[in-house]
Amino acid sequence: MEGLLASLNISTVLIFLVVFLIGYRWLTTPKNLPPGPPGLPLVGNMLSFLKAGPRILELLHEWHVQYGDVFTITMGDKRMVFVKSNKSDIFSGRPSNLHVVHTLTEHTGQGVLFSEGPKWKELRRVTLMTMRDFGMGKKTIEERIQDEARAVMGVLDIGQGQPICMKPLLTSFTSNIICSIIFGKRFDYDDPVFKELTSLLTEAVAMPVMFLPVNFLSCLRFLPAVKRKVQEFIDAFLSVDAYLEGLLKDHEETFDPDNIRDFVDLYIKTSRESEDKHLYTARNMRRVILDLFGAGTETTSTTLDWLVLYMVAYPDVQKRCQKEIDEVLGQSRLVTMADRSNLPYIEAVLTEMLRCVPIAPVGVPHVAVREGKVGGYTVPVNTIIMPNIGEIHKDPVTWTDPDTFRPERFLDQDGKFQPPKDNYIPFSLGPRVCLGEALAKMDLFILFSSLIQFYTFTMDKGRQPNLKGNMGITYSA
């Protein structure tokens, strides 16, 4: 009898807790919140994400179809709003209460990516100014990209047409460009330190950390398996951070204000001239460099990898690209940014590629910095906002046959390139737009054009291109 009473008491307590949680959630839910799928007590919609696995994008698409352009989900005790729109100016914050993000910034600092308010504005301003002063958008950067393109083609020439996995080579290309800008030097692709650096960066961004349950139920961090997974992610960044610390120490020791060699020297100069010694620390500098690597390496190399794969899948597009280059400049020299206006079809292919395969389909999480309206609904302050770039880029209201790879959609009747005017945000949206956008566009145009100029890409015999990607921090082939 006592055992029965005890079990009844436990059941009563559990029922009370569930009812209390449901009631609390109902009472604290703001009015006019975007609709969304019902969730379970404590976990919200988390089980749906776990069940979806690699089908996360398909699940989000189903919810957009059911609930509209804006919908709300709950993940543990956190509310997230997915938006299929770029029409709001409230998306300028970054979430600091996601466990993995919080743990990472505790170890490596906030940098530009995760800082807020005046600190973010100042770091972003100085970073962009420093990149501009060092040659962003100028001839010096273009020449570095061309030199690196020659290095890539040298590797391909040595292979003499044998099958090759392009992704590691493309990652070396983008990483070396960032290294040349930041440290004033490039590495041989076989350099063991450089290979370790690119491997660690690839490993870090391949982890699908955004939707890990521990981000939304922080009590899970005590579970050994979860703790180990988070630590693997942190360790990858810490290894890069430790390597950067050594390079920065060398720069500090050899710094000459009258001989600025690279981005790091300019940053050191700015930090010594600034009165804010808490902002311009060595730790923050390393974190900013990590942000630049994240913005300018893995994302761009992944896009280039997709471009090669799509040229294999669409040989007619590849032939038309080659024909355009042959007619404009042949093979007498490498393409330059000055050729861009004369290569409208190449430009259309790059634009369509970024539409069809946005590298971060749900972007980097934002936070509403104030209460605002999105799609007629109220989004409370501090709500996590996920701009669903993949859905924006395939909205049938904006795009005819959105699931078809068709570069011609960006050409007018005379064959001139027509840039997209609306609902096209491959580099995210709002004030938090990608730091590496200008560099990425130069990388993509010069290397893709150079590869198509001198090579034809085909699949190894007996294999077919797989155009379904893998969801990590980036969406990779």
C-alpha positions as MATLAB code, in Angstrom:
seq = 'MEGLLASLNISTVLIFLVVFLIGYRWLTTPKNLPPGPPGLPLVGNMLSFLKAGPRILELLHEWHVQYGDVFTITMGDKRMVFVKSNKSDIFSGRPSNLHVVHTLTEHTGQGVLFSEGPKWKELRRVTLMTMRDFGMGKKTIEERIQDEARAVMGVLDIGQGQPICMKPLLTSFTSNIICSIIFGKRFDYDDPVFKELTSLLTEAVAMPVMFLPVNFLSCLRFLPAVKRKVQEFIDAFLSVDAYLEGLLKDHEETFDPDNIRDFVDLYIKTSRESEDKHLYTARNMRRVILDLFGAGTETTSTTLDWLVLYMVAYPDVQKRCQKEIDEVLGQSRLVTMADRSNLPYIEAVLTEMLRCVPIAPVGVPHVAVREGKVGGYTVPVNTIIMPNIGEIHKDPVTWTDPDTFRPERFLDQDGKFQPPKDNYIPFSLGPRVCLGEALAKMDLFILFSSLIQFYTFTMDKGRQPNLKGNMGITYSA';
ca = [
       0.000    0.000    0.000;
       2.829    2.393    0.902;
       4.549    1.624   -2.431;
       1.335    2.413   -4.302;
       0.967    5.718   -2.438;
       4.584    6.604   -3.169;
       4.167    5.912   -6.892;
       0.954    7.930   -6.918;
       2.725   10.844   -5.230;
       5.520   10.760   -7.816;
       2.978   10.593  -10.636;
       1.046   13.481   -9.094;
       4.194   15.600   -8.830;
       5.152   14.850  -12.441;
       1.655   15.686  -13.693;
       1.713   18.912  -11.676;
       5.106   19.865  -13.128;
       3.948   19.219  -16.686;
       0.739   21.211  -16.164;
       2.712   23.997  -14.486;
       5.221   24.177  -17.335;
       2.479   24.222  -19.966;
       0.634   26.932  -18.053;
       3.783   28.965  -17.510;
       4.701   28.741  -21.180;
       1.173   29.774  -22.188;
       1.111   32.726  -19.772;
       4.557   33.981  -20.779;
       4.070   33.599  -24.537;
       3.733   37.083  -26.046;
       0.573   37.869  -27.937;
       0.741   37.906  -31.737;
       3.821   35.674  -31.776;
       4.400   33.950  -35.145;
       2.646   30.548  -35.258;
       4.579   27.308  -35.255;
       4.551   23.581  -34.569;
       3.447   22.496  -31.096;
       6.242   21.304  -28.833;
       6.592   19.100  -25.772;
       7.139   20.338  -22.220;
      10.800   20.988  -21.372;
      12.195   20.019  -24.787;
       9.869   21.952  -27.111;
      10.516   20.985  -30.750;
      13.951   19.530  -30.076;
      12.899   15.937  -30.758;
      11.719   16.937  -34.239;
      15.221   18.204  -35.036;
      16.885   15.102  -33.636;
      14.537   12.887  -35.636;
      15.178   14.902  -38.826;
      18.958   14.380  -38.612;
      20.452   15.423  -41.969;
      16.926   16.364  -43.170;
      16.847   19.575  -41.108;
      16.400   21.773  -44.183;
      13.507   19.618  -45.408;
      11.871   19.850  -41.975;
      12.184   23.647  -41.990;
      10.716   23.735  -45.499;
       7.708   21.685  -44.347;
       7.129   24.087  -41.466;
       7.364   27.097  -43.775;
       4.759   25.514  -46.056;
       2.478   24.826  -43.086;
       2.928   28.007  -41.039;
       4.068   30.643  -43.525;
       7.075   32.886  -44.052;
       7.605   33.404  -40.318;
       7.202   30.702  -37.693;
       8.211   30.082  -34.085;
       9.682   26.992  -32.490;
      10.897   26.306  -28.968;
      14.149   24.511  -28.251;
      14.304   23.718  -24.562;
      13.679   27.026  -22.821;
      14.672   29.136  -25.821;
      12.386   30.592  -28.447;
      13.547   30.754  -32.074;
      11.861   32.515  -34.972;
      12.677   31.395  -38.514;
      12.117   34.103  -41.088;
      11.787   33.832  -44.833;
      12.317   37.552  -45.212;
      15.057   40.180  -45.238;
      12.729   43.072  -44.488;
      13.580   43.825  -40.866;
      16.276   45.866  -39.157;
      16.012   44.193  -35.739;
      18.400   41.334  -36.557;
      21.684   42.907  -35.428;
      22.300   40.996  -32.192;
      24.065   37.690  -31.551;
      22.898   35.024  -29.069;
      25.221   34.649  -26.082;
      23.110   32.083  -24.210;
      23.746   29.110  -26.512;
      26.029   26.745  -24.602;
      28.495   26.024  -27.422;
      28.752   29.712  -28.358;
      29.194   30.709  -24.714;
      31.884   28.070  -24.150;
      33.736   29.030  -27.324;
      33.783   32.753  -26.531;
      34.933   32.045  -22.964;
      38.010   30.319  -24.394;
      38.750   32.446  -27.458;
      37.004   35.791  -26.880;
      34.106   37.330  -28.796;
      35.874   38.963  -31.727;
      33.669   40.570  -34.363;
      31.326   37.626  -34.795;
      29.939   37.426  -31.252;
      30.564   40.861  -29.741;
      27.713   43.309  -29.195;
      26.935   47.010  -29.126;
      29.743   49.600  -29.260;
      32.411   46.891  -28.945;
      31.083   45.111  -32.049;
      30.779   48.358  -34.009;
      34.342   49.406  -33.212;
      35.900   45.998  -33.913;
      34.009   45.656  -37.173;
      34.915   49.212  -38.228;
      38.611   48.729  -37.522;
      38.690   45.273  -39.120;
      37.068   46.472  -42.344;
      39.204   49.617  -42.389;
      42.378   47.583  -41.877;
      41.464   45.156  -44.650;
      40.692   48.080  -46.946;
      43.957   49.848  -46.126;
      45.875   46.663  -46.790;
      44.445   46.415  -50.255;
      40.974   44.874  -50.130;
      39.421   45.508  -53.513;
      42.748   46.801  -54.840;
      45.331   45.387  -57.219;
      47.493   43.909  -54.467;
      44.782   41.487  -53.350;
      43.914   40.611  -56.934;
      47.540   39.703  -57.639;
      47.653   37.485  -54.542;
      44.540   35.642  -55.702;
      45.996   35.183  -59.182;
      49.244   33.827  -57.727;
      47.282   31.360  -55.631;
      45.195   30.360  -58.659;
      48.454   29.522  -60.459;
      49.463   27.359  -57.492;
      46.168   25.443  -57.706;
      46.614   24.918  -61.438;
      50.163   23.734  -60.825;
      48.830   20.952  -58.601;
      46.245   19.997  -61.230;
      48.910   19.939  -63.956;
      51.076   17.573  -61.916;
      48.086   15.215  -61.645;
      47.874   15.015  -65.454;
      44.129   14.473  -65.514;
      44.024   11.810  -62.789;
      40.994   11.828  -60.434;
      41.389   14.328  -57.611;
      39.319   15.396  -54.618;
      39.087   19.149  -55.135;
      37.954   20.247  -51.657;
      41.344   20.038  -49.840;
      43.024   21.889  -52.698;
      40.350   24.594  -52.696;
      40.632   24.959  -48.914;
      44.390   25.445  -49.307;
      43.693   28.122  -51.935;
      41.339   30.181  -49.759;
      43.366   29.662  -46.564;
      46.578   30.817  -48.220;
      44.935   34.009  -49.455;
      43.788   34.790  -45.912;
      47.279   33.944  -44.601;
      48.903   36.286  -47.127;
      46.588   39.123  -46.102;
      46.829   38.569  -42.353;
      50.422   37.372  -41.916;
      52.048   38.655  -45.099;
      53.109   35.173  -46.179;
      51.811   32.143  -48.023;
      52.589   28.495  -47.330;
      53.497   25.582  -49.540;
      50.503   23.275  -49.743;
      52.650   20.432  -48.344;
      53.784   22.455  -45.320;
      52.807   20.290  -42.288;
      51.842   23.301  -40.164;
      49.656   24.692  -42.949;
      48.046   21.289  -43.545;
      47.222   21.019  -39.853;
      45.769   24.538  -39.825;
      43.450   23.866  -42.780;
      42.489   20.471  -41.368;
      41.494   21.979  -38.022;
      39.451   24.713  -39.677;
      37.646   22.163  -41.854;
      36.984   19.939  -38.848;
      35.568   22.807  -36.797;
      33.065   24.041  -39.379;
      31.977   20.518  -40.341;
      30.350   20.010  -36.945;
      26.579   20.736  -36.940;
      26.787   22.542  -33.589;
      23.928   25.000  -34.061;
      21.171   22.495  -33.325;
      22.957   20.435  -30.682;
      20.477   19.863  -27.806;
      23.017   21.165  -25.267;
      22.586   24.657  -26.728;
      19.008   24.676  -25.501;
      19.111   22.383  -22.456;
      22.328   23.395  -20.757;
      21.928   20.689  -18.097;
      22.948   18.202  -20.804;
      26.490   19.594  -20.675;
      27.225   17.296  -17.742;
      26.614   14.140  -19.803;
      29.987   12.594  -20.788;
      29.077   12.092  -24.469;
      27.798   15.671  -24.816;
      30.756   17.101  -22.943;
      33.129   15.201  -25.230;
      31.366   16.445  -28.399;
      31.480   20.076  -27.296;
      35.114   19.737  -26.262;
      36.053   18.370  -29.701;
      34.592   21.518  -31.260;
      36.340   23.818  -28.778;
      39.659   21.972  -29.124;
      39.677   22.494  -32.894;
      39.421   26.260  -32.394;
      41.888   26.266  -29.490;
      44.484   24.523  -31.645;
      44.145   27.237  -34.285;
      44.205   29.869  -31.533;
      47.463   28.464  -30.131;
      49.055   28.522  -33.576;
      47.954   32.130  -34.074;
      49.426   33.087  -30.704;
      52.887   32.043  -31.889;
      52.595   33.979  -35.146;
      51.372   37.102  -33.357;
      54.224   36.916  -30.871;
      56.700   36.930  -33.767;
      54.915   39.959  -35.241;
      55.037   41.843  -31.933;
      58.784   41.237  -31.641;
      59.539   42.396  -35.200;
      56.946   45.176  -35.425;
      58.117   48.365  -37.129;
      55.532   51.185  -37.354;
      57.318   52.536  -40.423;
      57.149   49.203  -42.259;
      53.614   47.810  -42.107;
      53.734   44.331  -43.642;
      50.226   42.958  -43.261;
      46.886   42.960  -41.435;
      48.454   41.990  -38.094;
      50.917   44.888  -38.225;
      48.103   47.319  -38.957;
      46.080   45.890  -36.070;
      49.074   46.199  -33.723;
      49.571   49.794  -34.847;
      45.887   50.572  -34.236;
      45.951   48.933  -30.800;
      49.012   50.921  -29.721;
      47.468   54.178  -30.858;
      44.064   53.462  -29.283;
      43.123   54.567  -25.790;
      40.881   51.516  -25.327;
      43.379   48.920  -24.105;
      40.589   46.526  -23.056;
      39.291   46.260  -26.615;
      42.539   45.889  -28.536;
      44.002   42.907  -26.712;
      46.078   40.065  -28.157;
      43.206   37.708  -27.336;
      40.712   39.806  -29.256;
      43.134   40.077  -32.165;
      43.386   36.280  -32.369;
      39.613   36.002  -32.219;
      39.196   38.555  -35.029;
      41.665   36.558  -37.129;
      39.644   33.409  -36.420;
      36.558   35.291  -37.624;
      38.354   36.262  -40.834;
      39.422   32.670  -41.423;
      35.845   31.558  -40.845;
      34.484   34.227  -43.176;
      37.039   33.772  -45.931;
      38.228   30.166  -46.063;
      35.831   27.281  -45.522;
      32.765   29.109  -46.847;
      34.474   30.163  -50.077;
      36.211   26.826  -50.655;
      32.874   25.065  -50.137;
      31.253   27.305  -52.753;
      34.091   26.601  -55.191;
      33.677   22.876  -54.546;
      29.963   23.164  -55.365;
      30.806   25.100  -58.537;
      33.086   22.329  -59.789;
      30.443   19.716  -58.947;
      27.725   21.667  -60.770;
      29.939   22.029  -63.847;
      30.210   18.231  -63.872;
      26.450   17.881  -63.460;
      25.700   20.560  -66.091;
      28.305   20.101  -68.868;
      26.419   22.459  -71.212;
      26.837   25.264  -68.670;
      30.536   24.436  -68.379;
      30.961   24.568  -72.172;
      29.181   27.912  -72.403;
      31.455   29.344  -69.681;
      34.509   28.135  -71.590;
      33.206   29.551  -74.848;
      32.677   32.971  -73.271;
      36.199   33.039  -71.822;
      37.717   31.858  -75.115;
      35.966   34.665  -76.986;
      36.943   37.371  -74.496;
      40.558   36.527  -73.600;
      41.490   33.041  -74.778;
      44.318   31.415  -72.815;
      46.926   34.133  -73.186;
      46.562   35.389  -69.604;
      44.639   34.827  -66.386;
      41.314   36.528  -65.869;
      41.284   39.782  -63.867;
      38.512   41.638  -62.067;
      38.553   44.127  -64.957;
      37.228   41.316  -67.189;
      34.140   40.898  -65.044;
      31.876   43.163  -67.089;
      32.863   41.280  -70.253;
      31.994   37.865  -68.794;
      28.267   38.168  -68.027;
      27.539   34.445  -68.245;
      30.320   33.618  -65.768;
      28.840   36.239  -63.447;
      25.377   34.717  -63.891;
      26.692   31.226  -63.073;
      28.322   32.455  -59.857;
      25.161   34.305  -58.840;
      22.929   31.321  -59.577;
      25.272   29.011  -57.680;
      25.000   31.136  -54.545;
      21.218   31.209  -54.974;
      20.844   27.452  -55.385;
      23.333   26.455  -52.707;
      23.689   29.122  -50.014;
      26.622   27.956  -47.936;
      24.886   28.736  -44.638;
      21.220   27.995  -45.501;
      19.923   29.191  -42.133;
      22.646   31.777  -41.676;
      24.397   32.536  -38.412;
      21.930   33.030  -35.535;
      20.880   36.614  -34.845;
      19.076   38.095  -31.858;
      16.312   40.682  -31.939;
      17.842   43.779  -30.323;
      14.383   45.184  -29.640;
      10.771   44.152  -30.027;
       9.720   44.455  -33.641;
       7.348   43.349  -36.357;
       8.185   40.679  -38.925;
       5.542   39.605  -41.395;
       2.868   41.282  -39.290;
       3.809   39.297  -36.168;
       5.450   40.523  -32.972;
       8.971   39.280  -32.271;
      10.007   39.944  -28.648;
      13.398   41.370  -27.737;
      16.175   38.765  -27.273;
      14.386   36.219  -29.456;
      16.824   34.122  -31.496;
      16.279   34.901  -35.176;
      17.248   32.427  -37.896;
      17.166   33.956  -41.399;
      16.246   31.004  -43.618;
      18.381   31.978  -46.595;
      17.721   28.682  -48.355;
      13.972   29.341  -48.350;
      14.394   32.990  -49.361;
      16.462   31.901  -52.357;
      13.854   29.383  -53.449;
      10.698   31.364  -52.854;
       8.429   30.698  -55.883;
       6.918   34.166  -55.481;
      10.287   35.704  -56.403;
      11.923   32.973  -58.464;
      10.512   31.133  -61.466;
      11.318   27.383  -61.291;
      13.319   27.976  -58.072;
      14.656   24.408  -57.827;
      16.251   24.563  -61.289;
      19.870   25.608  -61.801;
      19.431   28.190  -64.562;
      22.069   30.962  -64.815;
      20.126   32.594  -67.672;
      17.688   34.022  -65.116;
      20.341   36.688  -64.431;
      20.808   37.707  -68.079;
      18.664   40.183  -69.991;
      17.543   39.817  -73.613;
      20.881   41.200  -74.822;
      22.866   38.719  -72.731;
      23.981   41.347  -70.214;
      24.224   40.432  -66.538;
      21.276   41.567  -64.421;
      22.054   41.404  -60.692;
      19.237   40.216  -58.410;
      17.295   43.071  -56.880;
      15.415   41.358  -54.074;
      15.341   38.225  -51.919;
      18.983   37.402  -52.550;
      21.196   37.377  -49.457;
      23.964   34.739  -49.819;
      26.155   36.690  -47.397;
      23.391   37.076  -44.779;
      21.524   40.281  -44.001;
      21.443   43.414  -41.925;
      24.393   45.078  -40.173;
      25.870   41.612  -39.507;
      26.477   40.873  -43.192;
      29.534   38.638  -43.782;
      32.929   40.283  -43.177;
      34.504   38.392  -46.042;
      31.950   39.215  -48.755;
      34.234   41.389  -50.914;
      37.138   38.944  -50.701;
      34.891   35.936  -51.351;
      33.517   37.500  -54.530;
      37.040   38.104  -55.835;
      38.154   34.575  -54.913;
      35.153   32.995  -56.615;
      35.378   35.017  -59.807;
      39.122   34.708  -60.378;
      39.636   31.057  -59.459;
      36.445   29.704  -61.050;
      37.122   31.603  -64.276;
      40.757   30.455  -64.292;
      39.828   26.807  -63.761;
      37.183   26.856  -66.486;
      39.611   28.714  -68.766;
      42.185   25.903  -68.730;
      40.383   22.725  -67.620;
      37.263   20.656  -68.232;
      35.797   18.893  -65.209;
      34.216   15.449  -65.464;
      33.279   12.725  -62.997;
      35.369    9.608  -62.501;
      34.038    6.795  -64.698;
      31.050    4.973  -63.263;
      30.177    7.734  -60.783;
      27.445   10.352  -60.831;
      27.583   13.770  -59.126;
      25.652   13.922  -55.859;
      24.025   17.332  -55.454;
      22.683   16.656  -51.950;
      24.760   18.404  -49.325;
      25.736   17.814  -45.711;
      24.641   20.226  -43.016;
      27.359   21.527  -40.696;
      28.147   25.165  -39.971;
      28.372   25.347  -43.749;
      26.387   23.340  -46.303;
      29.036   21.229  -48.004;
      29.057   18.865  -50.973;
];
